[in-house]
Amino acid sequence: MSYVQLIVEDLQWVAAYWEDLTEARLPGTARPWRHHDLTTDQQQERDRQAWEERLERSTEAPGEHPAPLDLGILDTMLDVLVRADDLAADIARHAGIPTLPPPRLGQTDARPYLDFAAKHLTDDLAQHAAPIARTMVAQTAHALALVFDGQKLDVECPWCRGVTPDMPAGGARTWRVRELPGNLIAIVCENVCEPPSKDVGTWWRGAPVWPLSEWDWLAKRVERAETKVKAVA
């Protein structure tokens, strides 16, 4: 997988979880959430309400008690929106194509800017875009309490436990979530593990690493490995 594609997957991951951030504005919302399909009008109305609630939270009239909102989530949404807008504008200027209109008052949807950046990102801007994309992933993951640094996973590494003859034997629950340099949230195998290069997102200190954007693929790979183990048991 190319470096640009890794960055694109980070941008797409943030866009995929944007609806979850919107839901998380209400304290007590269960996590994780299932994605819900909203119409454009419904999304714009929800964004307008979020913006107005944030602006008015310190200026409500006496006797008014607006619905409580998670201000940390709101701040994350607005911060990601600013980063995504800036990145999309940088990419547009570099490519010589029209920029997207800046967010309007009441607009808190970062997805158009994330999608634009993912679509038009090129190799020569990859180094600029990578830390921005990783920061947005880290902000989103932490806001949704999806992961925490040092979390050990109750999963057996398929490449450590000898599912097929070409895989080394002896693995167990050797995966841990790490926040690596550059705001890269990833699963790291802490065993002596050497998966094929096509199955590894990247490497860190000699250990195989799978960034957050690859976790859906990784889960399917683990499921296939467990099916093979059950078949030979």
mmCIF file with all atom_site columns, C-alpha atoms in Angstrom:
data_model
loop_
_atom_site.group_PDB
_atom_site.id
_atom_site.type_symbol
_atom_site.label_atom_id
_atom_site.label_alt_id
_atom_site.label_comp_id
_atom_site.label_asym_id
_atom_site.label_entity_id
_atom_site.label_seq_id
_atom_site.pdbx_PDB_ins_code
_atom_site.Cartn_x
_atom_site.Cartn_y
_atom_site.Cartn_z
_atom_site.occupancy
_atom_site.B_iso_or_equiv
_atom_site.pdbx_formal_charge
_atom_site.auth_seq_id
_atom_site.auth_comp_id
_atom_site.auth_asym_id
_atom_site.auth_atom_id
_atom_site.pdbx_PDB_model_num
ATOM 1   C CA . MET A 1 1   ? 0.000   0.000   0.000  1.00 0.00 ? 1   MET A CA 1
ATOM 2   C CA . SER A 1 2   ? 1.399   3.409   -0.947 1.00 0.00 ? 2   SER A CA 1
ATOM 3   C CA . TYR A 1 3   ? 2.074   6.200   1.544  1.00 0.00 ? 3   TYR A CA 1
ATOM 4   C CA . VAL A 1 4   ? -0.625  8.346   -0.067 1.00 0.00 ? 4   VAL A CA 1
ATOM 5   C CA . GLN A 1 5   ? -3.152  5.534   0.242  1.00 0.00 ? 5   GLN A CA 1
ATOM 6   C CA . LEU A 1 6   ? -2.425  5.217   3.969  1.00 0.00 ? 6   LEU A CA 1
ATOM 7   C CA . ILE A 1 7   ? -3.154  8.929   4.392  1.00 0.00 ? 7   ILE A CA 1
ATOM 8   C CA . VAL A 1 8   ? -6.299  8.640   2.282  1.00 0.00 ? 8   VAL A CA 1
ATOM 9   C CA . GLU A 1 9   ? -7.514  5.807   4.510  1.00 0.00 ? 9   GLU A CA 1
ATOM 10  C CA . ASP A 1 10  ? -6.964  7.995   7.587  1.00 0.00 ? 10  ASP A CA 1
ATOM 11  C CA . LEU A 1 11  ? -9.049  10.770  6.019  1.00 0.00 ? 11  LEU A CA 1
ATOM 12  C CA . GLN A 1 12  ? -11.768 8.318   5.037  1.00 0.00 ? 12  GLN A CA 1
ATOM 13  C CA . TRP A 1 13  ? -11.775 6.834   8.529  1.00 0.00 ? 13  TRP A CA 1
ATOM 14  C CA . VAL A 1 14  ? -12.421 10.231  10.108 1.00 0.00 ? 14  VAL A CA 1
ATOM 15  C CA . ALA A 1 15  ? -15.217 10.881  7.602  1.00 0.00 ? 15  ALA A CA 1
ATOM 16  C CA . ALA A 1 16  ? -16.784 7.489   8.377  1.00 0.00 ? 16  ALA A CA 1
ATOM 17  C CA . TYR A 1 17  ? -16.910 8.304   12.102 1.00 0.00 ? 17  TYR A CA 1
ATOM 18  C CA . TRP A 1 18  ? -18.213 11.838  11.684 1.00 0.00 ? 18  TRP A CA 1
ATOM 19  C CA . GLU A 1 19  ? -21.789 10.785  12.315 1.00 0.00 ? 19  GLU A CA 1
ATOM 20  C CA . ASP A 1 20  ? -20.650 9.158   15.561 1.00 0.00 ? 20  ASP A CA 1
ATOM 21  C CA . LEU A 1 21  ? -19.090 12.458  16.650 1.00 0.00 ? 21  LEU A CA 1
ATOM 22  C CA . THR A 1 22  ? -22.364 14.201  15.896 1.00 0.00 ? 22  THR A CA 1
ATOM 23  C CA . GLU A 1 23  ? -24.270 11.675  18.008 1.00 0.00 ? 23  GLU A CA 1
ATOM 24  C CA . ALA A 1 24  ? -21.707 11.987  20.808 1.00 0.00 ? 24  ALA A CA 1
ATOM 25  C CA . ARG A 1 25  ? -22.581 15.643  21.402 1.00 0.00 ? 25  ARG A CA 1
ATOM 26  C CA . LEU A 1 26  ? -25.295 14.383  23.749 1.00 0.00 ? 26  LEU A CA 1
ATOM 27  C CA . PRO A 1 27  ? -23.732 13.118  26.999 1.00 0.00 ? 27  PRO A CA 1
ATOM 28  C CA . GLY A 1 28  ? -24.583 9.540   27.847 1.00 0.00 ? 28  GLY A CA 1
ATOM 29  C CA . THR A 1 29  ? -24.791 8.367   24.244 1.00 0.00 ? 29  THR A CA 1
ATOM 30  C CA . ALA A 1 30  ? -23.794 4.698   24.096 1.00 0.00 ? 30  ALA A CA 1
ATOM 31  C CA . ARG A 1 31  ? -20.458 3.946   22.441 1.00 0.00 ? 31  ARG A CA 1
ATOM 32  C CA . PRO A 1 32  ? -19.604 2.648   19.947 1.00 0.00 ? 32  PRO A CA 1
ATOM 33  C CA . TRP A 1 33  ? -22.464 3.599   17.696 1.00 0.00 ? 33  TRP A CA 1
ATOM 34  C CA . ARG A 1 34  ? -23.897 2.140   14.563 1.00 0.00 ? 34  ARG A CA 1
ATOM 35  C CA . HIS A 1 35  ? -23.923 4.494   11.602 1.00 0.00 ? 35  HIS A CA 1
ATOM 36  C CA . HIS A 1 36  ? -27.244 6.082   10.703 1.00 0.00 ? 36  HIS A CA 1
ATOM 37  C CA . ASP A 1 37  ? -28.041 7.426   7.258  1.00 0.00 ? 37  ASP A CA 1
ATOM 38  C CA . LEU A 1 38  ? -29.215 11.034  7.372  1.00 0.00 ? 38  LEU A CA 1
ATOM 39  C CA . THR A 1 39  ? -30.547 13.105  4.525  1.00 0.00 ? 39  THR A CA 1
ATOM 40  C CA . THR A 1 40  ? -28.659 16.272  3.586  1.00 0.00 ? 40  THR A CA 1
ATOM 41  C CA . ASP A 1 41  ? -31.383 18.411  5.170  1.00 0.00 ? 41  ASP A CA 1
ATOM 42  C CA . GLN A 1 42  ? -31.279 16.410  8.413  1.00 0.00 ? 42  GLN A CA 1
ATOM 43  C CA . GLN A 1 43  ? -27.493 16.696  8.615  1.00 0.00 ? 43  GLN A CA 1
ATOM 44  C CA . GLN A 1 44  ? -27.549 20.448  7.951  1.00 0.00 ? 44  GLN A CA 1
ATOM 45  C CA . GLU A 1 45  ? -30.209 20.957  10.625 1.00 0.00 ? 45  GLU A CA 1
ATOM 46  C CA . ARG A 1 46  ? -28.214 18.933  13.147 1.00 0.00 ? 46  ARG A CA 1
ATOM 47  C CA . ASP A 1 47  ? -25.063 20.896  12.297 1.00 0.00 ? 47  ASP A CA 1
ATOM 48  C CA . ARG A 1 48  ? -26.922 24.201  12.638 1.00 0.00 ? 48  ARG A CA 1
ATOM 49  C CA . GLN A 1 49  ? -28.192 23.219  16.078 1.00 0.00 ? 49  GLN A CA 1
ATOM 50  C CA . ALA A 1 50  ? -24.733 22.147  17.225 1.00 0.00 ? 50  ALA A CA 1
ATOM 51  C CA . TRP A 1 51  ? -23.221 25.457  16.114 1.00 0.00 ? 51  TRP A CA 1
ATOM 52  C CA . GLU A 1 52  ? -25.934 27.563  17.727 1.00 0.00 ? 52  GLU A CA 1
ATOM 53  C CA . GLU A 1 53  ? -25.771 25.612  20.976 1.00 0.00 ? 53  GLU A CA 1
ATOM 54  C CA . ARG A 1 54  ? -22.006 26.158  21.182 1.00 0.00 ? 54  ARG A CA 1
ATOM 55  C CA . LEU A 1 55  ? -22.291 29.886  20.506 1.00 0.00 ? 55  LEU A CA 1
ATOM 56  C CA . GLU A 1 56  ? -25.131 30.358  22.982 1.00 0.00 ? 56  GLU A CA 1
ATOM 57  C CA . ARG A 1 57  ? -23.911 28.189  25.832 1.00 0.00 ? 57  ARG A CA 1
ATOM 58  C CA . SER A 1 58  ? -22.467 31.194  27.692 1.00 0.00 ? 58  SER A CA 1
ATOM 59  C CA . THR A 1 59  ? -25.077 33.787  26.660 1.00 0.00 ? 59  THR A CA 1
ATOM 60  C CA . GLU A 1 60  ? -28.454 32.138  27.337 1.00 0.00 ? 60  GLU A CA 1
ATOM 61  C CA . ALA A 1 61  ? -31.154 34.354  28.768 1.00 0.00 ? 61  ALA A CA 1
ATOM 62  C CA . PRO A 1 62  ? -32.029 34.077  32.493 1.00 0.00 ? 62  PRO A CA 1
ATOM 63  C CA . GLY A 1 63  ? -34.182 31.064  33.124 1.00 0.00 ? 63  GLY A CA 1
ATOM 64  C CA . GLU A 1 64  ? -33.148 29.285  29.940 1.00 0.00 ? 64  GLU A CA 1
ATOM 65  C CA . HIS A 1 65  ? -31.577 25.852  30.272 1.00 0.00 ? 65  HIS A CA 1
ATOM 66  C CA . PRO A 1 66  ? -30.477 24.462  26.904 1.00 0.00 ? 66  PRO A CA 1
ATOM 67  C CA . ALA A 1 67  ? -29.977 20.730  26.572 1.00 0.00 ? 67  ALA A CA 1
ATOM 68  C CA . PRO A 1 68  ? -26.570 19.735  27.958 1.00 0.00 ? 68  PRO A CA 1
ATOM 69  C CA . LEU A 1 69  ? -23.941 19.067  25.347 1.00 0.00 ? 69  LEU A CA 1
ATOM 70  C CA . ASP A 1 70  ? -20.506 17.512  25.527 1.00 0.00 ? 70  ASP A CA 1
ATOM 71  C CA . LEU A 1 71  ? -18.368 20.585  24.940 1.00 0.00 ? 71  LEU A CA 1
ATOM 72  C CA . GLY A 1 72  ? -15.280 18.450  24.435 1.00 0.00 ? 72  GLY A CA 1
ATOM 73  C CA . ILE A 1 73  ? -16.939 16.718  21.496 1.00 0.00 ? 73  ILE A CA 1
ATOM 74  C CA . LEU A 1 74  ? -18.042 20.050  20.036 1.00 0.00 ? 74  LEU A CA 1
ATOM 75  C CA . ASP A 1 75  ? -14.524 21.423  20.308 1.00 0.00 ? 75  ASP A CA 1
ATOM 76  C CA . THR A 1 76  ? -13.155 18.285  18.619 1.00 0.00 ? 76  THR A CA 1
ATOM 77  C CA . MET A 1 77  ? -15.653 18.612  15.774 1.00 0.00 ? 77  MET A CA 1
ATOM 78  C CA . LEU A 1 78  ? -14.791 22.252  15.154 1.00 0.00 ? 78  LEU A CA 1
ATOM 79  C CA . ASP A 1 79  ? -11.056 21.609  15.419 1.00 0.00 ? 79  ASP A CA 1
ATOM 80  C CA . VAL A 1 80  ? -11.234 18.734  12.929 1.00 0.00 ? 80  VAL A CA 1
ATOM 81  C CA . LEU A 1 81  ? -13.366 20.883  10.638 1.00 0.00 ? 81  LEU A CA 1
ATOM 82  C CA . VAL A 1 82  ? -10.729 23.636  10.642 1.00 0.00 ? 82  VAL A CA 1
ATOM 83  C CA . ARG A 1 83  ? -7.917  21.165  9.956  1.00 0.00 ? 83  ARG A CA 1
ATOM 84  C CA . ALA A 1 84  ? -9.855  19.480  7.159  1.00 0.00 ? 84  ALA A CA 1
ATOM 85  C CA . ASP A 1 85  ? -10.783 22.811  5.556  1.00 0.00 ? 85  ASP A CA 1
ATOM 86  C CA . ASP A 1 86  ? -7.175  24.032  5.699  1.00 0.00 ? 86  ASP A CA 1
ATOM 87  C CA . LEU A 1 87  ? -5.833  20.766  4.261  1.00 0.00 ? 87  LEU A CA 1
ATOM 88  C CA . ALA A 1 88  ? -8.368  20.760  1.432  1.00 0.00 ? 88  ALA A CA 1
ATOM 89  C CA . ALA A 1 89  ? -7.451  24.370  0.607  1.00 0.00 ? 89  ALA A CA 1
ATOM 90  C CA . ASP A 1 90  ? -3.719  23.548  0.610  1.00 0.00 ? 90  ASP A CA 1
ATOM 91  C CA . ILE A 1 91  ? -4.276  20.627  -1.748 1.00 0.00 ? 91  ILE A CA 1
ATOM 92  C CA . ALA A 1 92  ? -6.495  22.673  -4.063 1.00 0.00 ? 92  ALA A CA 1
ATOM 93  C CA . ARG A 1 93  ? -3.955  25.498  -4.320 1.00 0.00 ? 93  ARG A CA 1
ATOM 94  C CA . HIS A 1 94  ? -1.127  23.060  -4.969 1.00 0.00 ? 94  HIS A CA 1
ATOM 95  C CA . ALA A 1 95  ? -3.114  21.267  -7.677 1.00 0.00 ? 95  ALA A CA 1
ATOM 96  C CA . GLY A 1 96  ? -4.374  24.488  -9.246 1.00 0.00 ? 96  GLY A CA 1
ATOM 97  C CA . ILE A 1 97  ? -8.035  23.537  -8.861 1.00 0.00 ? 97  ILE A CA 1
ATOM 98  C CA . PRO A 1 98  ? -10.908 25.494  -7.298 1.00 0.00 ? 98  PRO A CA 1
ATOM 99  C CA . THR A 1 99  ? -11.094 25.382  -3.520 1.00 0.00 ? 99  THR A CA 1
ATOM 100 C CA . LEU A 1 100 ? -14.222 24.400  -1.653 1.00 0.00 ? 100 LEU A CA 1
ATOM 101 C CA . PRO A 1 101 ? -16.219 27.242  -0.106 1.00 0.00 ? 101 PRO A CA 1
ATOM 102 C CA . PRO A 1 102 ? -15.234 27.759  3.542  1.00 0.00 ? 102 PRO A CA 1
ATOM 103 C CA . PRO A 1 103 ? -17.631 26.473  6.203  1.00 0.00 ? 103 PRO A CA 1
ATOM 104 C CA . ARG A 1 104 ? -20.597 28.748  6.761  1.00 0.00 ? 104 ARG A CA 1
ATOM 105 C CA . LEU A 1 105 ? -21.924 29.751  10.156 1.00 0.00 ? 105 LEU A CA 1
ATOM 106 C CA . GLY A 1 106 ? -23.851 26.754  11.410 1.00 0.00 ? 106 GLY A CA 1
ATOM 107 C CA . GLN A 1 107 ? -21.977 24.260  9.227  1.00 0.00 ? 107 GLN A CA 1
ATOM 108 C CA . THR A 1 108 ? -19.980 21.718  11.235 1.00 0.00 ? 108 THR A CA 1
ATOM 109 C CA . ASP A 1 109 ? -19.692 18.907  8.702  1.00 0.00 ? 109 ASP A CA 1
ATOM 110 C CA . ALA A 1 110 ? -16.035 18.188  7.922  1.00 0.00 ? 110 ALA A CA 1
ATOM 111 C CA . ARG A 1 111 ? -16.796 15.373  5.490  1.00 0.00 ? 111 ARG A CA 1
ATOM 112 C CA . PRO A 1 112 ? -16.838 17.448  2.264  1.00 0.00 ? 112 PRO A CA 1
ATOM 113 C CA . TYR A 1 113 ? -13.320 18.698  3.068  1.00 0.00 ? 113 TYR A CA 1
ATOM 114 C CA . LEU A 1 114 ? -12.091 15.265  4.130  1.00 0.00 ? 114 LEU A CA 1
ATOM 115 C CA . ASP A 1 115 ? -13.481 13.723  0.937  1.00 0.00 ? 115 ASP A CA 1
ATOM 116 C CA . PHE A 1 116 ? -11.947 16.482  -1.204 1.00 0.00 ? 116 PHE A CA 1
ATOM 117 C CA . ALA A 1 117 ? -8.537  16.015  0.409  1.00 0.00 ? 117 ALA A CA 1
ATOM 118 C CA . ALA A 1 118 ? -8.703  12.238  -0.005 1.00 0.00 ? 118 ALA A CA 1
ATOM 119 C CA . LYS A 1 119 ? -9.678  12.555  -3.661 1.00 0.00 ? 119 LYS A CA 1
ATOM 120 C CA . HIS A 1 120 ? -7.020  15.073  -4.705 1.00 0.00 ? 120 HIS A CA 1
ATOM 121 C CA . LEU A 1 121 ? -4.040  14.224  -2.475 1.00 0.00 ? 121 LEU A CA 1
ATOM 122 C CA . THR A 1 122 ? -0.829  13.591  -4.412 1.00 0.00 ? 122 THR A CA 1
ATOM 123 C CA . ASP A 1 123 ? 2.598   12.208  -3.560 1.00 0.00 ? 123 ASP A CA 1
ATOM 124 C CA . ASP A 1 124 ? 4.273   15.601  -3.356 1.00 0.00 ? 124 ASP A CA 1
ATOM 125 C CA . LEU A 1 125 ? 1.935   16.742  -0.547 1.00 0.00 ? 125 LEU A CA 1
ATOM 126 C CA . ALA A 1 126 ? 1.953   13.463  1.372  1.00 0.00 ? 126 ALA A CA 1
ATOM 127 C CA . GLN A 1 127 ? 4.545   14.595  3.925  1.00 0.00 ? 127 GLN A CA 1
ATOM 128 C CA . HIS A 1 128 ? 2.484   17.717  4.625  1.00 0.00 ? 128 HIS A CA 1
ATOM 129 C CA . ALA A 1 129 ? -0.827  15.866  4.868  1.00 0.00 ? 129 ALA A CA 1
ATOM 130 C CA . ALA A 1 130 ? 0.245   12.839  6.922  1.00 0.00 ? 130 ALA A CA 1
ATOM 131 C CA . PRO A 1 131 ? 0.603   14.496  10.363 1.00 0.00 ? 131 PRO A CA 1
ATOM 132 C CA . ILE A 1 132 ? -2.619  16.455  9.839  1.00 0.00 ? 132 ILE A CA 1
ATOM 133 C CA . ALA A 1 133 ? -4.566  13.306  8.966  1.00 0.00 ? 133 ALA A CA 1
ATOM 134 C CA . ARG A 1 134 ? -3.076  11.401  11.882 1.00 0.00 ? 134 ARG A CA 1
ATOM 135 C CA . THR A 1 135 ? -3.937  14.198  14.294 1.00 0.00 ? 135 THR A CA 1
ATOM 136 C CA . MET A 1 136 ? -7.562  14.154  13.132 1.00 0.00 ? 136 MET A CA 1
ATOM 137 C CA . VAL A 1 137 ? -7.683  10.366  13.546 1.00 0.00 ? 137 VAL A CA 1
ATOM 138 C CA . ALA A 1 138 ? -6.244  10.644  17.064 1.00 0.00 ? 138 ALA A CA 1
ATOM 139 C CA . GLN A 1 139 ? -8.701  13.405  18.013 1.00 0.00 ? 139 GLN A CA 1
ATOM 140 C CA . THR A 1 140 ? -11.661 11.431  16.730 1.00 0.00 ? 140 THR A CA 1
ATOM 141 C CA . ALA A 1 141 ? -10.590 8.144   18.321 1.00 0.00 ? 141 ALA A CA 1
ATOM 142 C CA . HIS A 1 142 ? -9.965  9.742   21.705 1.00 0.00 ? 142 HIS A CA 1
ATOM 143 C CA . ALA A 1 143 ? -13.204 11.731  21.606 1.00 0.00 ? 143 ALA A CA 1
ATOM 144 C CA . LEU A 1 144 ? -15.183 8.550   20.933 1.00 0.00 ? 144 LEU A CA 1
ATOM 145 C CA . ALA A 1 145 ? -13.207 6.541   23.511 1.00 0.00 ? 145 ALA A CA 1
ATOM 146 C CA . LEU A 1 146 ? -12.435 3.956   20.860 1.00 0.00 ? 146 LEU A CA 1
ATOM 147 C CA . VAL A 1 147 ? -8.916  3.183   22.061 1.00 0.00 ? 147 VAL A CA 1
ATOM 148 C CA . PHE A 1 148 ? -6.408  4.058   24.711 1.00 0.00 ? 148 PHE A CA 1
ATOM 149 C CA . ASP A 1 149 ? -2.643  3.834   24.647 1.00 0.00 ? 149 ASP A CA 1
ATOM 150 C CA . GLY A 1 150 ? -1.381  0.552   26.093 1.00 0.00 ? 150 GLY A CA 1
ATOM 151 C CA . GLN A 1 151 ? -4.658  -1.337  25.734 1.00 0.00 ? 151 GLN A CA 1
ATOM 152 C CA . LYS A 1 152 ? -3.970  -5.057  25.333 1.00 0.00 ? 152 LYS A CA 1
ATOM 153 C CA . LEU A 1 153 ? -6.277  -6.891  22.947 1.00 0.00 ? 153 LEU A CA 1
ATOM 154 C CA . ASP A 1 154 ? -7.805  -10.267 23.693 1.00 0.00 ? 154 ASP A CA 1
ATOM 155 C CA . VAL A 1 155 ? -6.984  -11.529 20.201 1.00 0.00 ? 155 VAL A CA 1
ATOM 156 C CA . GLU A 1 156 ? -4.473  -14.070 18.964 1.00 0.00 ? 156 GLU A CA 1
ATOM 157 C CA . CYS A 1 157 ? -2.138  -12.870 16.239 1.00 0.00 ? 157 CYS A CA 1
ATOM 158 C CA . PRO A 1 158 ? -2.735  -15.021 13.141 1.00 0.00 ? 158 PRO A CA 1
ATOM 159 C CA . TRP A 1 159 ? 0.905   -14.747 12.112 1.00 0.00 ? 159 TRP A CA 1
ATOM 160 C CA . CYS A 1 160 ? 2.215   -15.918 15.475 1.00 0.00 ? 160 CYS A CA 1
ATOM 161 C CA . ARG A 1 161 ? 0.132   -19.002 16.109 1.00 0.00 ? 161 ARG A CA 1
ATOM 162 C CA . GLY A 1 162 ? 0.803   -21.145 13.034 1.00 0.00 ? 162 GLY A CA 1
ATOM 163 C CA . VAL A 1 163 ? -2.526  -21.211 11.248 1.00 0.00 ? 163 VAL A CA 1
ATOM 164 C CA . THR A 1 164 ? -0.830  -22.379 8.058  1.00 0.00 ? 164 THR A CA 1
ATOM 165 C CA . PRO A 1 165 ? 2.518   -24.112 7.501  1.00 0.00 ? 165 PRO A CA 1
ATOM 166 C CA . ASP A 1 166 ? 4.187   -20.903 6.329  1.00 0.00 ? 166 ASP A CA 1
ATOM 167 C CA . MET A 1 167 ? 3.332   -19.059 9.544  1.00 0.00 ? 167 MET A CA 1
ATOM 168 C CA . PRO A 1 168 ? 5.563   -19.237 12.641 1.00 0.00 ? 168 PRO A CA 1
ATOM 169 C CA . ALA A 1 169 ? 4.082   -21.048 15.626 1.00 0.00 ? 169 ALA A CA 1
ATOM 170 C CA . GLY A 1 170 ? 3.859   -20.038 19.267 1.00 0.00 ? 170 GLY A CA 1
ATOM 171 C CA . GLY A 1 171 ? 1.866   -16.824 19.236 1.00 0.00 ? 171 GLY A CA 1
ATOM 172 C CA . ALA A 1 172 ? -0.813  -15.838 21.705 1.00 0.00 ? 172 ALA A CA 1
ATOM 173 C CA . ARG A 1 173 ? -2.438  -12.560 22.733 1.00 0.00 ? 173 ARG A CA 1
ATOM 174 C CA . THR A 1 174 ? 0.422   -10.337 21.669 1.00 0.00 ? 174 THR A CA 1
ATOM 175 C CA . TRP A 1 175 ? -1.358  -7.266  20.293 1.00 0.00 ? 175 TRP A CA 1
ATOM 176 C CA . ARG A 1 176 ? -1.392  -3.913  22.021 1.00 0.00 ? 176 ARG A CA 1
ATOM 177 C CA . VAL A 1 177 ? -2.805  -0.530  21.002 1.00 0.00 ? 177 VAL A CA 1
ATOM 178 C CA . ARG A 1 178 ? -0.125  2.142   20.867 1.00 0.00 ? 178 ARG A CA 1
ATOM 179 C CA . GLU A 1 179 ? -0.096  5.840   20.108 1.00 0.00 ? 179 GLU A CA 1
ATOM 180 C CA . LEU A 1 180 ? 3.112   6.034   18.117 1.00 0.00 ? 180 LEU A CA 1
ATOM 181 C CA . PRO A 1 181 ? 5.105   9.121   17.112 1.00 0.00 ? 181 PRO A CA 1
ATOM 182 C CA . GLY A 1 182 ? 3.225   11.415  14.762 1.00 0.00 ? 182 GLY A CA 1
ATOM 183 C CA . ASN A 1 183 ? -0.166  10.696  16.419 1.00 0.00 ? 183 ASN A CA 1
ATOM 184 C CA . LEU A 1 184 ? -0.294  7.305   14.729 1.00 0.00 ? 184 LEU A CA 1
ATOM 185 C CA . ILE A 1 185 ? -2.780  5.097   16.586 1.00 0.00 ? 185 ILE A CA 1
ATOM 186 C CA . ALA A 1 186 ? -2.040  1.500   15.724 1.00 0.00 ? 186 ALA A CA 1
ATOM 187 C CA . ILE A 1 187 ? -2.021  -2.122  16.826 1.00 0.00 ? 187 ILE A CA 1
ATOM 188 C CA . VAL A 1 188 ? 1.488   -3.442  17.443 1.00 0.00 ? 188 VAL A CA 1
ATOM 189 C CA . CYS A 1 189 ? 2.397   -7.115  17.734 1.00 0.00 ? 189 CYS A CA 1
ATOM 190 C CA . GLU A 1 190 ? 4.813   -7.441  20.652 1.00 0.00 ? 190 GLU A CA 1
ATOM 191 C CA . ASN A 1 191 ? 5.872   -10.983 19.789 1.00 0.00 ? 191 ASN A CA 1
ATOM 192 C CA . VAL A 1 192 ? 8.635   -12.026 17.374 1.00 0.00 ? 192 VAL A CA 1
ATOM 193 C CA . CYS A 1 193 ? 6.325   -11.869 14.384 1.00 0.00 ? 193 CYS A CA 1
ATOM 194 C CA . GLU A 1 194 ? 7.100   -11.530 10.683 1.00 0.00 ? 194 GLU A CA 1
ATOM 195 C CA . PRO A 1 195 ? 3.915   -11.394 8.592  1.00 0.00 ? 195 PRO A CA 1
ATOM 196 C CA . PRO A 1 196 ? 4.247   -11.147 4.804  1.00 0.00 ? 196 PRO A CA 1
ATOM 197 C CA . SER A 1 197 ? 4.909   -7.567  3.719  1.00 0.00 ? 197 SER A CA 1
ATOM 198 C CA . LYS A 1 198 ? 1.558   -7.440  1.890  1.00 0.00 ? 198 LYS A CA 1
ATOM 199 C CA . ASP A 1 199 ? -0.216  -8.000  5.228  1.00 0.00 ? 199 ASP A CA 1
ATOM 200 C CA . VAL A 1 200 ? 1.548   -5.265  7.222  1.00 0.00 ? 200 VAL A CA 1
ATOM 201 C CA . GLY A 1 201 ? 0.620   -1.589  7.236  1.00 0.00 ? 201 GLY A CA 1
ATOM 202 C CA . THR A 1 202 ? 4.014   -0.456  8.484  1.00 0.00 ? 202 THR A CA 1
ATOM 203 C CA . TRP A 1 203 ? 6.755   -1.325  11.004 1.00 0.00 ? 203 TRP A CA 1
ATOM 204 C CA . TRP A 1 204 ? 7.897   0.242   14.267 1.00 0.00 ? 204 TRP A CA 1
ATOM 205 C CA . ARG A 1 205 ? 11.080  -0.807  16.056 1.00 0.00 ? 205 ARG A CA 1
ATOM 206 C CA . GLY A 1 206 ? 11.066  -4.052  14.098 1.00 0.00 ? 206 GLY A CA 1
ATOM 207 C CA . ALA A 1 207 ? 7.478   -4.901  15.060 1.00 0.00 ? 207 ALA A CA 1
ATOM 208 C CA . PRO A 1 208 ? 4.565   -5.129  12.629 1.00 0.00 ? 208 PRO A CA 1
ATOM 209 C CA . VAL A 1 209 ? 2.068   -2.281  12.931 1.00 0.00 ? 209 VAL A CA 1
ATOM 210 C CA . TRP A 1 210 ? -1.486  -1.877  11.662 1.00 0.00 ? 210 TRP A CA 1
ATOM 211 C CA . PRO A 1 211 ? -2.799  1.732   11.713 1.00 0.00 ? 211 PRO A CA 1
ATOM 212 C CA . LEU A 1 212 ? -6.322  2.431   12.871 1.00 0.00 ? 212 LEU A CA 1
ATOM 213 C CA . SER A 1 213 ? -7.615  2.779   9.311  1.00 0.00 ? 213 SER A CA 1
ATOM 214 C CA . GLU A 1 214 ? -6.680  -0.881  8.653  1.00 0.00 ? 214 GLU A CA 1
ATOM 215 C CA . TRP A 1 215 ? -8.472  -2.369  11.650 1.00 0.00 ? 215 TRP A CA 1
ATOM 216 C CA . ASP A 1 216 ? -11.554 -3.447  9.705  1.00 0.00 ? 216 ASP A CA 1
ATOM 217 C CA . TRP A 1 217 ? -9.351  -5.444  7.332  1.00 0.00 ? 217 TRP A CA 1
ATOM 218 C CA . LEU A 1 218 ? -7.371  -6.799  10.286 1.00 0.00 ? 218 LEU A CA 1
ATOM 219 C CA . ALA A 1 219 ? -10.524 -7.991  12.059 1.00 0.00 ? 219 ALA A CA 1
ATOM 220 C CA . LYS A 1 220 ? -11.553 -9.942  8.970  1.00 0.00 ? 220 LYS A CA 1
ATOM 221 C CA . ARG A 1 221 ? -8.075  -11.456 8.754  1.00 0.00 ? 221 ARG A CA 1
ATOM 222 C CA . VAL A 1 222 ? -8.297  -12.608 12.387 1.00 0.00 ? 222 VAL A CA 1
ATOM 223 C CA . GLU A 1 223 ? -11.744 -14.065 11.754 1.00 0.00 ? 223 GLU A CA 1
ATOM 224 C CA . ARG A 1 224 ? -10.447 -16.076 8.788  1.00 0.00 ? 224 ARG A CA 1
ATOM 225 C CA . ALA A 1 225 ? -7.554  -17.366 10.885 1.00 0.00 ? 225 ALA A CA 1
ATOM 226 C CA . GLU A 1 226 ? -9.887  -18.430 13.696 1.00 0.00 ? 226 GLU A CA 1
ATOM 227 C CA . THR A 1 227 ? -12.072 -20.251 11.184 1.00 0.00 ? 227 THR A CA 1
ATOM 228 C CA . LYS A 1 228 ? -9.039  -22.193 9.953  1.00 0.00 ? 228 LYS A CA 1
ATOM 229 C CA . VAL A 1 229 ? -8.097  -23.143 13.513 1.00 0.00 ? 229 VAL A CA 1
ATOM 230 C CA . LYS A 1 230 ? -11.609 -24.453 14.217 1.00 0.00 ? 230 LYS A CA 1
ATOM 231 C CA . ALA A 1 231 ? -11.568 -26.406 10.954 1.00 0.00 ? 231 ALA A CA 1
ATOM 232 C CA . VAL A 1 232 ? -8.421  -28.346 11.907 1.00 0.00 ? 232 VAL A CA 1
ATOM 233 C CA . ALA A 1 233 ? -9.327  -28.781 15.564 1.00 0.00 ? 233 ALA A CA 1
#
